[in-house]
């Protein structure tokens, strides 16, 4: 890992830590704007629609799963499983759960 990558990693961690704080601040701002009679970017009333919330949760789930398998399919051929036995076993377990038709490994 180079120094540039380490700095980039630090910024990513900082952004991930601050994301919930900024999201809550944005939500409160939108609620206050609605109470004052303004036009919010995202109406807080939408959070009370059960079908919309369920649909957004389902979409988030599928985006997370697809991102995991994209990363998984790129990372596995890169040789990570040949270096670390624990990672190799983890990948095997994930593949087995996703593809239950795979034959069992030899003892």
CSV table of N, CA and C in Angstrom, one decimal:
chain,number,residue,atom,x,y,z
A,1,UNK,N,0.8,-1.2,0.0
A,1,UNK,CA,0.0,0.0,0.0
A,1,UNK,C,0.9,1.2,0.0
A,2,UNK,N,0.6,2.2,-0.9
A,2,UNK,CA,1.4,3.4,-0.9
A,2,UNK,C,0.8,4.4,0.0
A,3,UNK,N,1.6,5.5,0.2
A,3,UNK,CA,1.2,6.6,1.1
A,3,UNK,C,-0.1,7.2,0.5
A,4,UNK,N,-0.2,7.3,-0.8
A,4,UNK,CA,-1.4,7.9,-1.4
A,4,UNK,C,-2.7,7.1,-1.0
A,5,UNK,N,-2.5,5.8,-1.1
A,5,UNK,CA,-3.6,4.9,-0.8
A,5,UNK,C,-4.0,5.0,0.7
A,6,UNK,N,-3.0,5.1,1.5
A,6,UNK,CA,-3.3,5.2,3.0
A,6,UNK,C,-4.1,6.5,3.3
A,7,UNK,N,-3.7,7.6,2.7
A,7,UNK,CA,-4.4,8.8,2.8
A,7,UNK,C,-5.8,8.7,2.3
A,8,UNK,N,-6.0,8.1,1.1
A,8,UNK,CA,-7.3,7.9,0.6
A,8,UNK,C,-8.2,7.0,1.5
A,9,UNK,N,-7.6,6.0,2.1
A,9,UNK,CA,-8.3,5.2,3.0
A,9,UNK,C,-8.8,6.0,4.2
A,10,UNK,N,-7.9,6.8,4.7
A,10,UNK,CA,-8.3,7.7,5.9
A,10,UNK,C,-9.5,8.5,5.6
A,11,UNK,N,-9.5,9.1,4.4
A,11,UNK,CA,-10.6,10.0,4.0
A,11,UNK,C,-11.9,9.2,3.9
A,12,UNK,N,-11.8,8.0,3.3
A,12,UNK,CA,-13.0,7.1,3.2
A,12,UNK,C,-13.6,6.8,4.6
A,13,UNK,N,-12.7,6.5,5.6
A,13,UNK,CA,-13.1,6.2,6.9
A,13,UNK,C,-13.8,7.4,7.5
A,14,UNK,N,-13.2,8.6,7.3
A,14,UNK,CA,-13.8,9.8,7.8
A,14,UNK,C,-15.2,10.1,7.3
A,15,UNK,N,-15.3,9.9,6.0
A,15,UNK,CA,-16.6,10.1,5.3
A,15,UNK,C,-17.6,9.1,5.9
A,16,UNK,N,-17.2,7.8,6.0
A,16,UNK,CA,-18.2,6.8,6.5
A,16,UNK,C,-18.6,7.1,8.0
A,17,UNK,N,-17.7,7.6,8.8
A,17,UNK,CA,-18.0,7.9,10.2
A,17,UNK,C,-19.0,9.1,10.2
A,18,UNK,N,-18.8,10.1,9.3
A,18,UNK,CA,-19.6,11.3,9.3
A,18,UNK,C,-20.9,11.1,8.6
A,19,UNK,N,-21.1,10.1,7.8
A,19,UNK,CA,-22.3,9.9,7.0
A,19,UNK,C,-23.6,9.9,7.9
A,20,UNK,N,-23.7,9.2,9.0
A,20,UNK,CA,-24.9,9.2,9.8
A,20,UNK,C,-25.2,10.6,10.4
A,21,UNK,N,-24.2,11.3,10.7
A,21,UNK,CA,-24.3,12.6,11.3
A,21,UNK,C,-24.9,13.6,10.3
A,22,UNK,N,-24.4,13.5,9.1
A,22,UNK,CA,-24.9,14.4,8.0
A,22,UNK,C,-26.3,14.0,7.6
A,23,UNK,N,-26.6,12.7,7.6
A,23,UNK,CA,-27.9,12.2,7.2
A,23,UNK,C,-29.0,12.7,8.2
A,24,UNK,N,-28.6,12.6,9.5
A,24,UNK,CA,-29.6,13.0,10.5
A,24,UNK,C,-29.8,14.5,10.4
A,25,UNK,N,-28.7,15.3,10.2
A,25,UNK,CA,-28.8,16.7,10.1
A,25,UNK,C,-29.7,17.1,8.9
A,26,UNK,N,-29.5,16.4,7.8
A,26,UNK,CA,-30.3,16.7,6.6
A,26,UNK,C,-31.7,16.4,6.8
A,27,UNK,N,-32.0,15.3,7.5
A,27,UNK,CA,-33.4,14.9,7.8
A,27,UNK,C,-34.1,15.9,8.7
A,28,UNK,N,-33.4,16.4,9.7
A,28,UNK,CA,-34.0,17.4,10.6
A,28,UNK,C,-34.2,18.7,9.9
A,29,UNK,N,-33.2,19.1,9.0
A,29,UNK,CA,-33.4,20.3,8.2
A,29,UNK,C,-34.6,20.2,7.3
A,30,UNK,N,-34.8,19.1,6.7
A,30,UNK,CA,-36.0,18.9,5.8
A,30,UNK,C,-37.3,18.9,6.6
A,31,UNK,N,-37.3,18.4,7.8
A,31,UNK,CA,-38.5,18.4,8.7
A,31,UNK,C,-38.8,19.9,9.1
A,32,UNK,N,-37.8,20.6,9.5
A,32,UNK,CA,-37.9,22.0,9.9
A,32,UNK,C,-38.4,22.9,8.7
A,33,UNK,N,-37.9,22.6,7.5
A,33,UNK,CA,-38.3,23.3,6.3
A,33,UNK,C,-39.8,23.1,6.0
A,34,UNK,N,-40.2,21.8,6.1
A,34,UNK,CA,-41.6,21.5,5.9
A,34,UNK,C,-42.5,22.2,6.9
A,35,UNK,N,-42.1,22.2,8.2
A,35,UNK,CA,-42.9,22.9,9.2
A,35,UNK,C,-43.0,24.4,8.9
A,36,UNK,N,-42.0,25.0,8.3
A,36,UNK,CA,-42.0,26.4,8.0
A,36,UNK,C,-42.8,26.7,6.7
A,37,UNK,N,-43.3,25.7,6.0
A,37,UNK,CA,-44.0,25.9,4.8
A,37,UNK,C,-43.2,25.9,3.5
A,38,UNK,N,-41.9,25.5,3.7
A,38,UNK,CA,-41.1,25.4,2.5
A,38,UNK,C,-41.2,24.1,1.7
A,39,UNK,N,-40.5,24.0,0.6
A,39,UNK,CA,-40.6,22.8,-0.2
A,39,UNK,C,-39.3,22.0,0.0
A,40,UNK,N,-39.3,20.9,0.6
A,40,UNK,CA,-38.1,20.1,0.9
A,40,UNK,C,-37.7,19.3,-0.4
A,41,UNK,N,-36.4,18.9,-0.4
A,41,UNK,CA,-36.0,18.0,-1.4
A,41,UNK,C,-36.6,16.6,-1.3
A,42,UNK,N,-36.7,16.1,-0.1
A,42,UNK,CA,-37.3,14.8,0.2
A,42,UNK,C,-38.3,15.1,1.3
A,43,UNK,N,-39.6,14.8,0.9
A,43,UNK,CA,-40.6,15.1,1.9
A,43,UNK,C,-40.6,14.1,3.0
A,44,UNK,N,-40.6,14.6,4.3
A,44,UNK,CA,-40.6,13.6,5.4
A,44,UNK,C,-41.8,12.8,5.5
A,45,UNK,N,-42.9,13.2,4.9
A,45,UNK,CA,-44.1,12.3,4.9
A,45,UNK,C,-43.9,11.0,4.1
A,46,UNK,N,-42.9,11.0,3.2
A,46,UNK,CA,-42.7,9.7,2.5
A,46,UNK,C,-42.2,8.6,3.4
A,47,UNK,N,-41.6,8.9,4.5
A,47,UNK,CA,-41.1,7.9,5.4
A,47,UNK,C,-42.3,7.2,6.1
A,48,UNK,N,-43.5,7.7,6.0
A,48,UNK,CA,-44.6,7.1,6.7
A,48,UNK,C,-45.4,6.2,5.7
A,49,UNK,N,-45.0,6.1,4.5
A,49,UNK,CA,-45.6,5.2,3.5
A,49,UNK,C,-45.0,3.8,3.5
A,50,UNK,N,-45.7,2.8,4.1
A,50,UNK,CA,-45.0,1.5,4.3
A,50,UNK,C,-44.6,0.8,3.1
A,51,UNK,N,-45.3,0.9,2.0
A,51,UNK,CA,-44.9,0.3,0.8
A,51,UNK,C,-43.6,0.9,0.2
A,52,UNK,N,-43.5,2.2,0.3
A,52,UNK,CA,-42.3,2.9,-0.2
A,52,UNK,C,-41.1,2.5,0.6
A,53,UNK,N,-41.2,2.5,1.9
A,53,UNK,CA,-40.1,2.1,2.8
A,53,UNK,C,-39.7,0.6,2.6
A,54,UNK,N,-40.7,-0.3,2.4
A,54,UNK,CA,-40.4,-1.7,2.1
A,54,UNK,C,-39.7,-1.8,0.8
A,55,UNK,N,-40.1,-1.1,-0.2
A,55,UNK,CA,-39.5,-1.1,-1.5
A,55,UNK,C,-38.0,-0.6,-1.5
A,56,UNK,N,-37.8,0.5,-0.8
A,56,UNK,CA,-36.5,1.0,-0.6
A,56,UNK,C,-35.6,0.1,0.1
A,57,UNK,N,-36.1,-0.6,1.1
A,57,UNK,CA,-35.3,-1.5,1.9
A,57,UNK,C,-34.9,-2.7,1.0
A,58,UNK,N,-35.9,-3.2,0.2
A,58,UNK,CA,-35.6,-4.3,-0.7
A,58,UNK,C,-34.6,-3.9,-1.8
A,59,UNK,N,-34.7,-2.7,-2.3
A,59,UNK,CA,-33.7,-2.2,-3.3
A,59,UNK,C,-32.3,-2.1,-2.7
A,60,UNK,N,-32.2,-1.6,-1.5
A,60,UNK,CA,-31.0,-1.5,-0.8
A,60,UNK,C,-30.3,-2.9,-0.6
A,61,UNK,N,-31.2,-3.8,-0.2
A,61,UNK,CA,-30.7,-5.2,0.0
A,61,UNK,C,-30.1,-5.8,-1.3
A,62,UNK,N,-30.8,-5.6,-2.4
A,62,UNK,CA,-30.2,-6.1,-3.7
A,62,UNK,C,-29.0,-5.4,-4.2
A,63,UNK,N,-28.9,-4.1,-3.9
A,63,UNK,CA,-27.7,-3.4,-4.3
A,63,UNK,C,-26.5,-3.8,-3.4
A,64,UNK,N,-26.7,-4.1,-2.2
A,64,UNK,CA,-25.7,-4.5,-1.3
A,64,UNK,C,-25.2,-5.9,-1.7
A,65,UNK,N,-26.1,-6.8,-2.0
A,65,UNK,CA,-25.8,-8.2,-2.4
A,65,UNK,C,-25.0,-8.2,-3.7
A,66,UNK,N,-25.5,-7.4,-4.7
A,66,UNK,CA,-24.8,-7.4,-6.0
A,66,UNK,C,-23.4,-6.8,-5.8
A,67,UNK,N,-23.3,-5.7,-5.0
A,67,UNK,CA,-21.9,-5.1,-4.8
A,67,UNK,C,-21.0,-6.1,-4.1
A,68,UNK,N,-21.5,-6.9,-3.2
A,68,UNK,CA,-20.7,-7.9,-2.5
A,68,UNK,C,-20.2,-9.0,-3.6
A,69,UNK,N,-21.1,-9.5,-4.4
A,69,UNK,CA,-20.7,-10.5,-5.3
A,69,UNK,C,-19.8,-10.0,-6.4
A,70,UNK,N,-19.9,-8.7,-6.8
A,70,UNK,CA,-19.0,-8.1,-7.8
A,70,UNK,C,-17.6,-8.0,-7.2
A,71,UNK,N,-17.5,-7.5,-5.9
A,71,UNK,CA,-16.2,-7.5,-5.2
A,71,UNK,C,-15.7,-8.9,-5.0
A,72,UNK,N,-16.5,-9.8,-4.7
A,72,UNK,CA,-16.1,-11.2,-4.4
A,72,UNK,C,-15.5,-11.8,-5.7
A,73,UNK,N,-16.2,-11.6,-6.8
A,73,UNK,CA,-15.7,-12.2,-8.1
A,73,UNK,C,-14.4,-11.6,-8.6
A,74,UNK,N,-14.2,-10.3,-8.2
A,74,UNK,CA,-12.9,-9.7,-8.6
A,74,UNK,C,-11.8,-10.1,-7.6
A,75,UNK,N,-12.1,-10.2,-6.3
A,75,UNK,CA,-11.1,-10.4,-5.3
A,75,UNK,C,-10.6,-11.9,-5.3
A,76,UNK,N,-11.5,-12.8,-5.5
A,76,UNK,CA,-11.2,-14.2,-5.5
A,76,UNK,C,-10.1,-14.6,-6.5
A,77,UNK,N,-10.3,-14.3,-7.8
A,77,UNK,CA,-9.2,-14.7,-8.7
A,77,UNK,C,-7.9,-13.9,-8.5
A,78,UNK,N,-7.9,-12.9,-7.8
A,78,UNK,CA,-6.7,-12.1,-7.5
A,78,UNK,C,-5.7,-12.9,-6.6
A,79,UNK,N,-6.1,-14.0,-6.1
A,79,UNK,CA,-5.2,-14.8,-5.4
A,79,UNK,C,-5.3,-14.7,-3.9
A,80,UNK,N,-6.3,-14.1,-3.4
A,80,UNK,CA,-6.5,-13.9,-1.9
A,80,UNK,C,-6.7,-15.3,-1.2
A,81,UNK,N,-7.4,-16.2,-1.9
A,81,UNK,CA,-7.6,-17.5,-1.3
A,81,UNK,C,-6.4,-18.3,-1.2
A,82,UNK,N,-5.4,-18.1,-2.0
A,82,UNK,CA,-4.1,-18.9,-2.0
A,82,UNK,C,-3.2,-18.4,-0.9
A,83,UNK,N,-3.5,-17.2,-0.3
A,83,UNK,CA,-2.6,-16.7,0.7
A,83,UNK,C,-3.1,-16.9,2.1
A,84,UNK,N,-4.4,-16.9,2.3
A,84,UNK,CA,-4.9,-17.0,3.6
A,84,UNK,C,-5.9,-18.1,3.8
A,85,UNK,N,-5.6,-19.1,4.6
A,85,UNK,CA,-6.6,-20.2,4.7
A,85,UNK,C,-7.9,-19.8,5.2
A,86,UNK,N,-8.0,-18.8,6.1
A,86,UNK,CA,-9.3,-18.4,6.7
A,86,UNK,C,-10.1,-17.8,5.6
A,87,UNK,N,-9.5,-16.9,4.7
A,87,UNK,CA,-10.3,-16.3,3.6
A,87,UNK,C,-10.7,-17.4,2.6
A,88,UNK,N,-9.9,-18.4,2.4
A,88,UNK,CA,-10.2,-19.5,1.5
A,88,UNK,C,-11.5,-20.2,2.0
A,89,UNK,N,-11.5,-20.5,3.3
A,89,UNK,CA,-12.6,-21.2,3.9
A,89,UNK,C,-13.9,-20.3,3.8
A,90,UNK,N,-13.7,-19.0,4.1
A,90,UNK,CA,-14.9,-18.1,4.0
A,90,UNK,C,-15.5,-18.1,2.6
A,91,UNK,N,-14.6,-18.0,1.6
A,91,UNK,CA,-15.1,-18.0,0.2
A,91,UNK,C,-15.8,-19.2,-0.1
A,92,UNK,N,-15.3,-20.4,0.4
A,92,UNK,CA,-15.9,-21.7,0.1
A,92,UNK,C,-17.3,-21.7,0.7
A,93,UNK,N,-17.4,-21.2,2.0
A,93,UNK,CA,-18.7,-21.2,2.6
A,93,UNK,C,-19.7,-20.4,1.9
A,94,UNK,N,-19.3,-19.2,1.5
A,94,UNK,CA,-20.2,-18.3,0.8
A,94,UNK,C,-20.6,-18.9,-0.5
A,95,UNK,N,-19.7,-19.5,-1.3
A,95,UNK,CA,-20.1,-20.1,-2.5
A,95,UNK,C,-21.1,-21.3,-2.3
A,96,UNK,N,-20.8,-22.0,-1.3
A,96,UNK,CA,-21.7,-23.2,-1.0
A,96,UNK,C,-23.1,-22.7,-0.7
A,97,UNK,N,-23.2,-21.6,0.1
A,97,UNK,CA,-24.6,-21.1,0.4
A,97,UNK,C,-25.3,-20.6,-0.8
A,98,UNK,N,-24.5,-19.9,-1.7
A,98,UNK,CA,-25.2,-19.3,-2.8
A,98,UNK,C,-25.4,-20.3,-3.9
A,99,UNK,N,-24.6,-21.4,-4.0
A,99,UNK,CA,-24.8,-22.4,-5.0
A,99,UNK,C,-24.9,-23.7,-4.3
A,100,UNK,N,-26.1,-24.0,-3.8
A,100,UNK,CA,-26.3,-25.2,-3.0
A,100,UNK,C,-26.2,-26.5,-3.8
A,101,UNK,N,-26.1,-26.4,-5.1
A,101,UNK,CA,-26.0,-27.6,-5.9
A,101,UNK,C,-24.5,-28.1,-6.1
A,102,UNK,N,-23.6,-27.3,-5.5
A,102,UNK,CA,-22.2,-27.7,-5.6
A,102,UNK,C,-22.0,-29.0,-4.8
A,103,UNK,N,-21.1,-29.9,-5.3
A,103,UNK,CA,-20.9,-31.1,-4.5
A,103,UNK,C,-20.0,-30.8,-3.2
A,104,UNK,N,-20.2,-31.6,-2.3
A,104,UNK,CA,-19.4,-31.5,-1.0
A,104,UNK,C,-17.9,-31.7,-1.3
A,105,UNK,N,-17.1,-30.9,-0.5
A,105,UNK,CA,-15.6,-31.1,-0.7
A,105,UNK,C,-15.2,-32.5,-0.2
A,106,UNK,N,-14.1,-33.0,-0.7
A,106,UNK,CA,-13.6,-34.3,-0.2
A,106,UNK,C,-13.1,-34.1,1.2
A,107,UNK,N,-13.2,-35.2,2.0
A,107,UNK,CA,-12.8,-35.1,3.4
A,107,UNK,C,-11.3,-35.0,3.5
